[in-house]
Amino acid sequence: MELAVNKEPHKIPDTVEKTEFFDTVDEALTFAAPQGTCVYALGVDDTERILRAGYRLVNDPNDADVVLARGGEREAAAARRACRTQKLVLAPTHAYISCAADIYRDADGTFARLVRGAKPCAAVFDESDADPNLASIFGEIAALDLCAFDMTFGARMSGQKPNSRVETEIAELVSKLTAELKAVEKDREASAKKLVTFGKTAARITERYPELLHRSGATQMSEALRMLYAAEERPLGMRGETEMLLSAFVTDFYIKNLNGNGMEFPPDNGRRMDALTEYFGADLRRACLYTAPIYPPLKMRLCEYRRNEFKTEFASKLAALKTRQSAAFRVFKRLYPDDGYGIRTMIDRTDLGICLALAPDVFNADTMLSFLKQAGKLDKYMV
Protein backbone atom coordinates (compact mmCIF):
# COMPACT_ATOMS: atom_id res chain seq x y z
CA MET A 1 0.00 0.00 0.00
CA GLU A 2 1.17 3.52 -0.73
CA LEU A 3 2.14 5.68 2.21
CA ALA A 4 0.87 9.25 2.40
CA VAL A 5 4.21 11.01 2.61
CA ASN A 6 5.20 14.61 2.15
CA LYS A 7 8.10 15.49 -0.10
CA GLU A 8 10.53 18.07 1.15
CA PRO A 9 10.89 21.12 -1.12
CA HIS A 10 14.60 20.56 -1.71
CA LYS A 11 16.33 17.96 -3.83
CA ILE A 12 16.61 14.57 -2.13
CA PRO A 13 19.59 12.35 -3.00
CA ASP A 14 18.25 9.33 -4.87
CA THR A 15 21.37 7.33 -5.67
CA VAL A 16 21.33 5.06 -2.58
CA GLU A 17 19.74 1.70 -3.31
CA LYS A 18 20.70 -0.10 -0.12
CA THR A 19 22.00 1.16 3.21
CA GLU A 20 25.23 -0.50 4.30
CA PHE A 21 25.63 -1.43 7.96
CA PHE A 22 28.82 -0.93 9.99
CA ASP A 23 29.98 -1.45 13.57
CA THR A 24 31.75 1.90 14.02
CA VAL A 25 31.50 5.49 12.79
CA ASP A 26 35.07 5.25 11.42
CA GLU A 27 34.12 2.36 9.14
CA ALA A 28 30.97 4.12 7.95
CA LEU A 29 32.81 7.36 7.13
CA THR A 30 35.54 5.46 5.27
CA PHE A 31 32.83 3.83 3.18
CA ALA A 32 30.94 7.07 2.58
CA ALA A 33 33.82 9.38 1.59
CA PRO A 34 37.65 9.58 1.42
CA GLN A 35 39.77 11.20 4.11
CA GLY A 36 39.85 14.98 3.94
CA THR A 37 36.12 15.14 3.28
CA CYS A 38 34.07 17.77 5.11
CA VAL A 39 31.62 16.33 7.67
CA TYR A 40 28.68 18.04 9.33
CA ALA A 41 28.03 16.20 12.61
CA LEU A 42 24.89 16.21 14.75
CA GLY A 43 24.72 14.73 18.24
CA VAL A 44 28.33 13.51 18.12
CA ASP A 45 30.17 13.95 21.41
CA ASP A 46 33.58 12.62 20.39
CA THR A 47 34.32 14.94 17.46
CA GLU A 48 38.07 14.49 18.05
CA ARG A 49 37.67 10.93 16.82
CA ILE A 50 36.40 12.18 13.48
CA LEU A 51 39.32 14.59 13.17
CA ARG A 52 41.84 11.87 14.05
CA ALA A 53 40.33 9.70 11.31
CA GLY A 54 41.36 12.37 8.78
CA TYR A 55 38.07 14.21 8.22
CA ARG A 56 37.26 17.90 8.56
CA LEU A 57 34.34 19.20 10.59
CA VAL A 58 32.20 22.10 9.36
CA ASN A 59 29.42 24.05 11.06
CA ASP A 60 27.25 24.51 7.97
CA PRO A 61 25.71 21.46 6.25
CA ASN A 62 25.91 23.30 2.93
CA ASP A 63 29.71 23.14 3.18
CA ALA A 64 29.73 19.40 3.93
CA ASP A 65 30.05 16.34 1.75
CA VAL A 66 28.74 14.02 4.48
CA VAL A 67 26.03 14.61 7.07
CA LEU A 68 26.52 12.44 10.17
CA ALA A 69 23.94 12.11 12.94
CA ARG A 70 24.17 10.19 16.21
CA GLY A 71 21.16 9.67 18.48
CA GLY A 72 17.51 8.90 17.90
CA GLU A 73 14.69 10.00 15.62
CA ARG A 74 15.08 13.68 16.46
CA GLU A 75 18.73 13.77 15.39
CA ALA A 76 18.06 11.60 12.34
CA ALA A 77 15.19 13.88 11.24
CA ALA A 78 17.39 16.97 11.64
CA ALA A 79 20.10 15.32 9.53
CA ARG A 80 17.62 14.41 6.82
CA ARG A 81 16.33 17.97 6.75
CA ALA A 82 19.89 19.27 6.44
CA CYS A 83 20.82 16.79 3.72
CA ARG A 84 20.54 18.08 0.15
CA THR A 85 22.99 16.32 -2.13
CA GLN A 86 25.37 15.15 0.61
CA LYS A 87 25.77 11.56 1.71
CA LEU A 88 23.91 10.69 4.89
CA VAL A 89 25.36 8.51 7.66
CA LEU A 90 23.24 7.65 10.71
CA ALA A 91 24.62 6.30 13.98
CA PRO A 92 21.49 5.46 15.98
CA THR A 93 21.72 4.84 19.71
CA HIS A 94 18.05 3.78 19.52
CA ALA A 95 15.33 4.12 16.84
CA TYR A 96 17.13 1.41 14.89
CA ILE A 97 14.07 0.35 12.92
CA SER A 98 13.90 3.48 10.76
CA CYS A 99 17.61 4.11 10.19
CA ALA A 100 17.75 2.48 6.73
CA ALA A 101 14.49 3.85 5.33
CA ASP A 102 13.95 6.97 3.25
CA ILE A 103 10.86 8.06 5.18
CA TYR A 104 10.69 9.43 8.67
CA ARG A 105 8.21 10.90 11.12
CA ASP A 106 8.40 14.65 11.55
CA ALA A 107 6.21 17.38 13.01
CA ASP A 108 4.01 19.74 11.01
CA GLY A 109 3.21 22.26 13.68
CA THR A 110 1.87 20.07 16.48
CA PHE A 111 0.79 17.24 14.16
CA ALA A 112 2.94 14.34 13.05
CA ARG A 113 3.49 13.55 9.39
CA LEU A 114 5.50 11.17 7.26
CA VAL A 115 8.18 12.83 5.16
CA ARG A 116 10.26 11.32 2.40
CA GLY A 117 13.87 12.36 2.82
CA ALA A 118 17.40 11.21 2.13
CA LYS A 119 18.10 7.49 2.36
CA PRO A 120 21.25 6.86 4.43
CA CYS A 121 24.17 5.41 2.55
CA ALA A 122 25.45 3.92 5.83
CA ALA A 123 24.16 3.15 9.32
CA VAL A 124 26.25 2.40 12.39
CA PHE A 125 25.21 -0.27 14.90
CA ASP A 126 27.68 0.14 17.74
CA GLU A 127 27.12 -2.29 20.60
CA SER A 128 29.04 0.00 22.95
CA ASP A 129 26.86 3.03 22.12
CA ALA A 130 23.34 1.73 22.81
CA ASP A 131 21.03 4.07 24.69
CA PRO A 132 20.95 3.24 28.43
CA ASN A 133 17.16 2.90 28.23
CA LEU A 134 17.20 -0.65 26.86
CA ALA A 135 13.47 -1.05 27.47
CA SER A 136 12.74 1.71 24.95
CA ILE A 137 14.90 0.01 22.32
CA PHE A 138 13.07 -3.26 22.89
CA GLY A 139 9.71 -1.47 22.79
CA GLU A 140 10.44 0.05 19.38
CA ILE A 141 11.17 -3.37 17.91
CA ALA A 142 8.32 -5.19 19.65
CA ALA A 143 5.81 -2.50 18.60
CA LEU A 144 6.35 -3.57 14.97
CA ASP A 145 4.14 -6.57 15.73
CA LEU A 146 1.02 -4.42 15.93
CA CYS A 147 2.19 -2.51 12.84
CA ALA A 148 2.18 -5.80 10.93
CA PHE A 149 -1.38 -6.57 12.04
CA ASP A 150 -2.65 -3.10 11.13
CA MET A 151 -0.91 -3.33 7.76
CA THR A 152 -2.82 -6.57 7.11
CA PHE A 153 -6.08 -5.01 8.27
CA GLY A 154 -5.53 -1.99 6.03
CA ALA A 155 -4.79 -4.22 3.05
CA ARG A 156 -7.99 -6.22 3.58
CA MET A 157 -10.09 -3.07 3.92
CA SER A 158 -8.77 -1.77 0.60
CA GLY A 159 -9.27 -5.09 -1.20
CA GLN A 160 -5.58 -5.97 -1.48
CA LYS A 161 -3.72 -9.14 -0.56
CA PRO A 162 -1.79 -8.82 2.72
CA ASN A 163 1.95 -9.34 2.80
CA SER A 164 2.10 -12.57 4.81
CA ARG A 165 5.88 -12.71 4.55
CA VAL A 166 6.46 -9.52 6.52
CA GLU A 167 3.96 -10.66 9.16
CA THR A 168 5.90 -13.88 9.60
CA GLU A 169 9.25 -12.10 9.72
CA ILE A 170 8.09 -9.67 12.39
CA ALA A 171 6.44 -12.38 14.49
CA GLU A 172 9.60 -14.50 14.38
CA LEU A 173 11.78 -11.48 15.15
CA VAL A 174 9.77 -10.48 18.24
CA SER A 175 9.46 -14.05 19.53
CA LYS A 176 13.17 -14.80 19.12
CA LEU A 177 14.29 -11.48 20.63
CA THR A 178 11.98 -12.00 23.60
CA ALA A 179 13.36 -15.48 24.23
CA GLU A 180 17.01 -14.41 23.94
CA LEU A 181 16.57 -11.41 26.23
CA LYS A 182 14.83 -13.60 28.79
CA ALA A 183 17.84 -15.92 28.77
CA VAL A 184 20.22 -13.05 29.71
CA GLU A 185 17.91 -11.36 32.20
CA LYS A 186 19.60 -8.54 34.16
CA ASP A 187 22.81 -8.79 32.13
CA ARG A 188 22.66 -5.31 30.62
CA GLU A 189 25.76 -5.68 28.45
CA ALA A 190 24.51 -8.91 26.88
CA SER A 191 21.02 -7.45 26.49
CA ALA A 192 22.38 -4.36 24.73
CA LYS A 193 24.32 -6.52 22.27
CA LYS A 194 21.24 -8.57 21.44
CA LEU A 195 19.11 -5.47 20.99
CA VAL A 196 21.64 -3.98 18.58
CA THR A 197 21.85 -7.26 16.64
CA PHE A 198 18.08 -7.58 16.37
CA GLY A 199 17.87 -3.87 15.60
CA LYS A 200 19.86 -4.56 12.45
CA THR A 201 17.40 -7.27 11.44
CA ALA A 202 14.44 -4.98 12.11
CA ALA A 203 16.10 -2.22 10.06
CA ARG A 204 16.55 -4.57 7.11
CA ILE A 205 12.89 -5.61 7.27
CA THR A 206 11.62 -2.03 7.36
CA GLU A 207 14.05 -1.06 4.60
CA ARG A 208 12.38 -3.66 2.36
CA TYR A 209 8.87 -2.84 3.60
CA PRO A 210 8.78 0.89 4.46
CA GLU A 211 4.98 0.71 4.47
CA LEU A 212 5.33 -1.15 7.79
CA LEU A 213 6.86 1.85 9.54
CA HIS A 214 4.71 4.09 11.71
CA ARG A 215 1.50 2.21 10.89
CA SER A 216 -0.43 1.02 13.91
CA GLY A 217 -3.09 2.22 16.29
CA ALA A 218 -0.38 2.48 18.95
CA THR A 219 1.59 4.83 16.67
CA GLN A 220 -1.47 7.02 16.29
CA MET A 221 -2.19 7.00 20.02
CA SER A 222 1.44 7.76 20.90
CA GLU A 223 1.33 10.87 18.72
CA ALA A 224 -1.92 11.96 20.37
CA LEU A 225 -0.34 11.44 23.78
CA ARG A 226 2.74 13.39 22.71
CA MET A 227 0.57 16.33 21.64
CA LEU A 228 -1.46 16.22 24.86
CA TYR A 229 1.59 16.14 27.11
CA ALA A 230 3.30 18.89 25.12
CA ALA A 231 0.21 21.09 25.37
CA GLU A 232 0.10 20.57 29.15
CA GLU A 233 3.90 20.80 29.51
CA ARG A 234 4.19 17.34 31.04
CA PRO A 235 7.18 15.04 30.47
CA LEU A 236 6.66 11.88 28.45
CA GLY A 237 8.81 8.77 28.23
CA MET A 238 10.74 7.69 25.17
CA ARG A 239 8.77 6.60 22.13
CA GLY A 240 9.68 2.93 22.47
CA GLU A 241 8.34 2.86 26.02
CA THR A 242 5.17 4.71 25.07
CA GLU A 243 4.37 2.56 22.05
CA MET A 244 5.09 -0.65 23.94
CA LEU A 245 2.62 0.31 26.65
CA LEU A 246 0.02 1.54 24.17
CA SER A 247 0.35 -1.53 21.93
CA ALA A 248 -1.04 -3.74 24.70
CA PHE A 249 -3.90 -1.30 25.30
CA VAL A 250 -4.76 -0.99 21.59
CA THR A 251 -4.59 -4.75 21.01
CA ASP A 252 -7.09 -5.33 23.83
CA PHE A 253 -9.30 -2.62 22.34
CA TYR A 254 -9.14 -4.30 18.93
CA ILE A 255 -10.10 -7.69 20.37
CA LYS A 256 -13.00 -6.12 22.26
CA ASN A 257 -14.33 -4.32 19.17
CA LEU A 258 -13.72 -6.96 16.50
CA ASN A 259 -17.21 -8.33 17.01
CA GLY A 260 -18.90 -4.95 16.75
CA ASN A 261 -22.56 -4.50 15.98
CA GLY A 262 -22.03 -2.47 12.86
CA MET A 263 -22.17 1.28 12.40
CA GLU A 264 -23.10 3.49 15.33
CA PHE A 265 -23.62 7.21 14.83
CA PRO A 266 -21.22 8.68 12.22
CA PRO A 267 -18.21 10.44 13.75
CA ASP A 268 -18.70 14.11 14.54
CA ASN A 269 -15.73 15.78 12.85
CA GLY A 270 -16.74 19.25 14.00
CA ARG A 271 -16.63 18.14 17.62
CA ARG A 272 -13.38 16.30 17.00
CA MET A 273 -11.69 19.40 15.58
CA ASP A 274 -12.83 21.41 18.58
CA ALA A 275 -11.34 18.76 20.87
CA LEU A 276 -8.04 18.82 18.98
CA THR A 277 -7.73 22.54 19.60
CA GLU A 278 -8.97 22.36 23.21
CA TYR A 279 -6.98 19.40 24.50
CA PHE A 280 -3.94 19.33 22.20
CA GLY A 281 -3.47 23.02 21.52
CA ALA A 282 -3.70 22.41 17.77
CA ASP A 283 -4.20 25.21 15.29
CA LEU A 284 -7.78 25.03 13.98
CA ARG A 285 -6.69 25.29 10.34
CA ARG A 286 -4.30 22.37 10.75
CA ALA A 287 -6.98 20.43 12.61
CA CYS A 288 -9.24 20.90 9.57
CA LEU A 289 -6.43 19.63 7.34
CA TYR A 290 -5.55 16.55 9.41
CA THR A 291 -8.99 15.38 10.53
CA ALA A 292 -9.80 12.28 8.45
CA PRO A 293 -12.87 12.79 6.19
CA ILE A 294 -15.91 10.67 7.00
CA TYR A 295 -16.36 7.71 4.64
CA PRO A 296 -19.37 7.89 2.33
CA PRO A 297 -22.08 5.29 3.16
CA LEU A 298 -21.21 2.99 0.24
CA LYS A 299 -17.55 2.79 1.23
CA MET A 300 -18.44 2.23 4.87
CA ARG A 301 -20.82 -0.62 4.02
CA LEU A 302 -18.07 -2.25 1.94
CA CYS A 303 -15.60 -1.92 4.85
CA GLU A 304 -18.14 -3.40 7.26
CA TYR A 305 -18.61 -6.33 4.90
CA ARG A 306 -14.87 -6.92 4.61
CA ARG A 307 -14.41 -6.67 8.37
CA ASN A 308 -17.04 -9.41 8.83
CA GLU A 309 -15.71 -11.47 5.91
CA PHE A 310 -12.20 -11.66 7.38
CA LYS A 311 -13.21 -11.59 11.05
CA THR A 312 -11.94 -15.12 11.74
CA GLU A 313 -8.56 -14.28 10.22
CA PHE A 314 -8.29 -11.07 12.26
CA ALA A 315 -9.29 -12.84 15.48
CA SER A 316 -6.64 -15.51 14.96
CA LYS A 317 -3.93 -12.94 14.28
CA LEU A 318 -4.90 -10.84 17.30
CA ALA A 319 -4.86 -13.88 19.59
CA ALA A 320 -1.35 -14.80 18.44
CA LEU A 321 -0.27 -11.17 18.74
CA LYS A 322 -1.61 -10.98 22.29
CA THR A 323 0.37 -14.09 23.27
CA ARG A 324 3.61 -12.61 21.93
CA GLN A 325 2.86 -9.28 23.59
CA SER A 326 2.31 -10.88 26.98
CA ALA A 327 5.66 -12.68 26.80
CA ALA A 328 7.42 -9.54 25.52
CA PHE A 329 5.91 -7.35 28.23
CA ARG A 330 7.39 -9.49 30.99
CA VAL A 331 10.84 -9.12 29.42
CA PHE A 332 10.22 -5.40 28.83
CA LYS A 333 9.69 -4.82 32.56
CA ARG A 334 12.87 -6.71 33.50
CA LEU A 335 14.94 -4.33 31.39
CA TYR A 336 14.31 -1.64 34.00
CA PRO A 337 16.47 -1.57 37.14
CA ASP A 338 13.23 -1.46 39.20
CA ASP A 339 11.66 -4.35 37.21
CA GLY A 340 9.05 -2.06 35.71
CA TYR A 341 7.77 -0.50 38.95
CA GLY A 342 8.02 3.00 37.47
CA ILE A 343 6.08 2.30 34.28
CA ARG A 344 2.85 2.04 36.27
CA THR A 345 2.71 5.83 36.40
CA MET A 346 4.41 6.56 33.07
CA ILE A 347 1.05 7.11 31.37
CA ASP A 348 -1.94 8.54 33.21
CA ARG A 349 -4.84 6.21 32.38
CA THR A 350 -7.26 9.14 32.53
CA ASP A 351 -5.57 10.47 29.38
CA LEU A 352 -6.14 7.32 27.35
CA GLY A 353 -9.77 8.00 26.46
CA ILE A 354 -9.24 11.34 24.72
CA CYS A 355 -6.06 10.09 23.02
CA LEU A 356 -7.85 6.97 21.77
CA ALA A 357 -10.75 9.04 20.46
CA LEU A 358 -8.63 11.57 18.56
CA ALA A 359 -5.68 9.38 17.50
CA PRO A 360 -6.93 8.77 13.91
CA ASP A 361 -7.17 12.54 13.38
CA VAL A 362 -3.71 13.20 14.80
CA PHE A 363 -1.84 10.78 12.56
CA ASN A 364 -3.64 9.34 9.56
CA ALA A 365 -3.02 5.68 8.69
CA ASP A 366 -4.98 2.68 7.39
CA THR A 367 -5.40 0.98 10.77
CA MET A 368 -8.18 -0.78 12.57
CA LEU A 369 -8.33 2.22 14.91
CA SER A 370 -9.05 4.50 11.93
CA PHE A 371 -11.81 2.11 10.83
CA LEU A 372 -13.33 2.16 14.32
CA LYS A 373 -13.42 5.95 14.12
CA GLN A 374 -15.34 5.71 10.85
CA ALA A 375 -17.71 3.20 12.47
CA GLY A 376 -18.50 5.74 15.18
CA LYS A 377 -16.88 3.71 17.95
CA LEU A 378 -14.54 6.38 19.29
CA ASP A 379 -16.60 9.53 19.75
CA LYS A 380 -18.00 8.29 23.09
CA TYR A 381 -14.48 8.52 24.58
CA MET A 382 -14.42 12.29 24.12
CA VAL A 383 -15.41 14.06 27.32
Tab-separated table of C-alpha atoms in Angstrom, residues 102-273:
chain	number	residue	atom	x	y	z
A	102	ASP	CA	13.952	6.968	3.248
A	103	ILE	CA	10.860	8.056	5.177
A	104	TYR	CA	10.691	9.434	8.674
A	105	ARG	CA	8.213	10.904	11.120
A	106	ASP	CA	8.395	14.649	11.553
A	107	ALA	CA	6.213	17.383	13.013
A	108	ASP	CA	4.011	19.737	11.005
A	109	GLY	CA	3.211	22.258	13.679
A	110	THR	CA	1.865	20.075	16.481
A	111	PHE	CA	0.787	17.242	14.162
A	112	ALA	CA	2.941	14.341	13.052
A	113	ARG	CA	3.490	13.552	9.391
A	114	LEU	CA	5.499	11.171	7.264
A	115	VAL	CA	8.176	12.829	5.164
A	116	ARG	CA	10.259	11.320	2.405
A	117	GLY	CA	13.873	12.359	2.816
A	118	ALA	CA	17.402	11.208	2.125
A	119	LYS	CA	18.103	7.495	2.364
A	120	PRO	CA	21.249	6.857	4.433
A	121	CYS	CA	24.174	5.407	2.553
A	122	ALA	CA	25.452	3.917	5.828
A	123	ALA	CA	24.161	3.151	9.320
A	124	VAL	CA	26.253	2.400	12.386
A	125	PHE	CA	25.211	-0.272	14.901
A	126	ASP	CA	27.685	0.144	17.737
A	127	GLU	CA	27.117	-2.294	20.598
A	128	SER	CA	29.037	-0.004	22.949
A	129	ASP	CA	26.858	3.027	22.123
A	130	ALA	CA	23.338	1.733	22.813
A	131	ASP	CA	21.030	4.069	24.694
A	132	PRO	CA	20.952	3.243	28.431
A	133	ASN	CA	17.158	2.895	28.233
A	134	LEU	CA	17.201	-0.652	26.860
A	135	ALA	CA	13.475	-1.046	27.467
A	136	SER	CA	12.739	1.714	24.952
A	137	ILE	CA	14.903	0.013	22.318
A	138	PHE	CA	13.072	-3.257	22.892
A	139	GLY	CA	9.714	-1.467	22.794
A	140	GLU	CA	10.437	0.054	19.381
A	141	ILE	CA	11.174	-3.368	17.909
A	142	ALA	CA	8.315	-5.192	19.654
A	143	ALA	CA	5.810	-2.501	18.596
A	144	LEU	CA	6.353	-3.572	14.969
A	145	ASP	CA	4.139	-6.573	15.732
A	146	LEU	CA	1.017	-4.420	15.931
A	147	CYS	CA	2.190	-2.509	12.844
A	148	ALA	CA	2.176	-5.800	10.931
A	149	PHE	CA	-1.384	-6.566	12.039
A	150	ASP	CA	-2.648	-3.104	11.128
A	151	MET	CA	-0.911	-3.333	7.761
A	152	THR	CA	-2.815	-6.566	7.111
A	153	PHE	CA	-6.079	-5.009	8.269
A	154	GLY	CA	-5.534	-1.990	6.027
A	155	ALA	CA	-4.794	-4.221	3.045
A	156	ARG	CA	-7.987	-6.222	3.582
A	157	MET	CA	-10.086	-3.072	3.924
A	158	SER	CA	-8.773	-1.770	0.598
A	159	GLY	CA	-9.270	-5.089	-1.204
A	160	GLN	CA	-5.577	-5.966	-1.478
A	161	LYS	CA	-3.724	-9.144	-0.561
A	162	PRO	CA	-1.794	-8.818	2.718
A	163	ASN	CA	1.945	-9.344	2.805
A	164	SER	CA	2.102	-12.574	4.808
A	165	ARG	CA	5.884	-12.705	4.554
A	166	VAL	CA	6.457	-9.523	6.523
A	167	GLU	CA	3.958	-10.665	9.163
A	168	THR	CA	5.904	-13.883	9.600
A	169	GLU	CA	9.254	-12.101	9.715
A	170	ILE	CA	8.086	-9.674	12.390
A	171	ALA	CA	6.439	-12.383	14.490
A	172	GLU	CA	9.599	-14.502	14.385
A	173	LEU	CA	11.778	-11.482	15.152
A	174	VAL	CA	9.768	-10.478	18.236
A	175	SER	CA	9.463	-14.053	19.529
A	176	LYS	CA	13.166	-14.799	19.118
A	177	LEU	CA	14.295	-11.480	20.630
A	178	THR	CA	11.976	-11.999	23.604
A	179	ALA	CA	13.360	-15.480	24.231
A	180	GLU	CA	17.005	-14.405	23.938
A	181	LEU	CA	16.566	-11.408	26.235
A	182	LYS	CA	14.827	-13.598	28.792
A	183	ALA	CA	17.844	-15.916	28.773
A	184	VAL	CA	20.217	-13.055	29.705
A	185	GLU	CA	17.910	-11.358	32.198
A	186	LYS	CA	19.602	-8.544	34.163
A	187	ASP	CA	22.815	-8.793	32.131
A	188	ARG	CA	22.662	-5.310	30.623
A	189	GLU	CA	25.760	-5.681	28.451
A	190	ALA	CA	24.513	-8.914	26.882
A	191	SER	CA	21.016	-7.451	26.488
A	192	ALA	CA	22.381	-4.364	24.726
A	193	LYS	CA	24.324	-6.525	22.268
A	194	LYS	CA	21.242	-8.574	21.437
A	195	LEU	CA	19.107	-5.465	20.986
A	196	VAL	CA	21.643	-3.977	18.577
A	197	THR	CA	21.853	-7.260	16.638
A	198	PHE	CA	18.082	-7.579	16.371
A	199	GLY	CA	17.871	-3.867	15.605
A	200	LYS	CA	19.862	-4.562	12.449
A	201	THR	CA	17.401	-7.270	11.436
A	202	ALA	CA	14.439	-4.975	12.113
A	203	ALA	CA	16.096	-2.216	10.062
A	204	ARG	CA	16.551	-4.573	7.112
A	205	ILE	CA	12.887	-5.606	7.272
A	206	THR	CA	11.621	-2.028	7.359
A	207	GLU	CA	14.048	-1.061	4.605
A	208	ARG	CA	12.381	-3.657	2.364
A	209	TYR	CA	8.871	-2.836	3.603
A	210	PRO	CA	8.779	0.886	4.455
A	211	GLU	CA	4.977	0.711	4.471
A	212	LEU	CA	5.330	-1.154	7.789
A	213	LEU	CA	6.861	1.846	9.537
A	214	HIS	CA	4.709	4.087	11.711
A	215	ARG	CA	1.499	2.214	10.893
A	216	SER	CA	-0.429	1.021	13.912
A	217	GLY	CA	-3.093	2.220	16.294
A	218	ALA	CA	-0.375	2.485	18.945
A	219	THR	CA	1.593	4.826	16.670
A	220	GLN	CA	-1.474	7.022	16.290
A	221	MET	CA	-2.185	7.003	20.024
A	222	SER	CA	1.437	7.765	20.904
A	223	GLU	CA	1.334	10.870	18.719
A	224	ALA	CA	-1.917	11.962	20.367
A	225	LEU	CA	-0.336	11.437	23.779
A	226	ARG	CA	2.743	13.395	22.715
A	227	MET	CA	0.572	16.327	21.643
A	228	LEU	CA	-1.456	16.224	24.856
A	229	TYR	CA	1.589	16.135	27.114
A	230	ALA	CA	3.300	18.887	25.123
A	231	ALA	CA	0.206	21.090	25.374
A	232	GLU	CA	0.103	20.570	29.148
A	233	GLU	CA	3.902	20.798	29.510
A	234	ARG	CA	4.190	17.343	31.042
A	235	PRO	CA	7.179	15.044	30.471
A	236	LEU	CA	6.659	11.881	28.446
A	237	GLY	CA	8.813	8.774	28.231
A	238	MET	CA	10.743	7.690	25.167
A	239	ARG	CA	8.765	6.604	22.126
A	240	GLY	CA	9.683	2.926	22.465
A	241	GLU	CA	8.338	2.865	26.017
A	242	THR	CA	5.170	4.710	25.066
A	243	GLU	CA	4.373	2.564	22.046
A	244	MET	CA	5.089	-0.649	23.944
A	245	LEU	CA	2.617	0.314	26.653
A	246	LEU	CA	0.016	1.541	24.170
A	247	SER	CA	0.355	-1.531	21.935
A	248	ALA	CA	-1.036	-3.737	24.699
A	249	PHE	CA	-3.898	-1.296	25.302
A	250	VAL	CA	-4.757	-0.986	21.593
A	251	THR	CA	-4.590	-4.753	21.012
A	252	ASP	CA	-7.086	-5.334	23.833
A	253	PHE	CA	-9.301	-2.621	22.345
A	254	TYR	CA	-9.143	-4.298	18.932
A	255	ILE	CA	-10.097	-7.685	20.372
A	256	LYS	CA	-13.005	-6.120	22.257
A	257	ASN	CA	-14.329	-4.317	19.169
A	258	LEU	CA	-13.722	-6.956	16.498
A	259	ASN	CA	-17.209	-8.328	17.009
A	260	GLY	CA	-18.901	-4.945	16.749
A	261	ASN	CA	-22.559	-4.496	15.980
A	262	GLY	CA	-22.027	-2.473	12.864
A	263	MET	CA	-22.166	1.278	12.397
A	264	GLU	CA	-23.096	3.489	15.328
A	265	PHE	CA	-23.617	7.213	14.828
A	266	PRO	CA	-21.222	8.675	12.216
A	267	PRO	CA	-18.210	10.438	13.746
A	268	ASP	CA	-18.700	14.112	14.543
A	269	ASN	CA	-15.730	15.779	12.850
A	270	GLY	CA	-16.739	19.246	14.004
A	271	ARG	CA	-16.632	18.143	17.619
A	272	ARG	CA	-13.377	16.301	17.004
A	273	MET	CA	-11.690	19.402	15.578
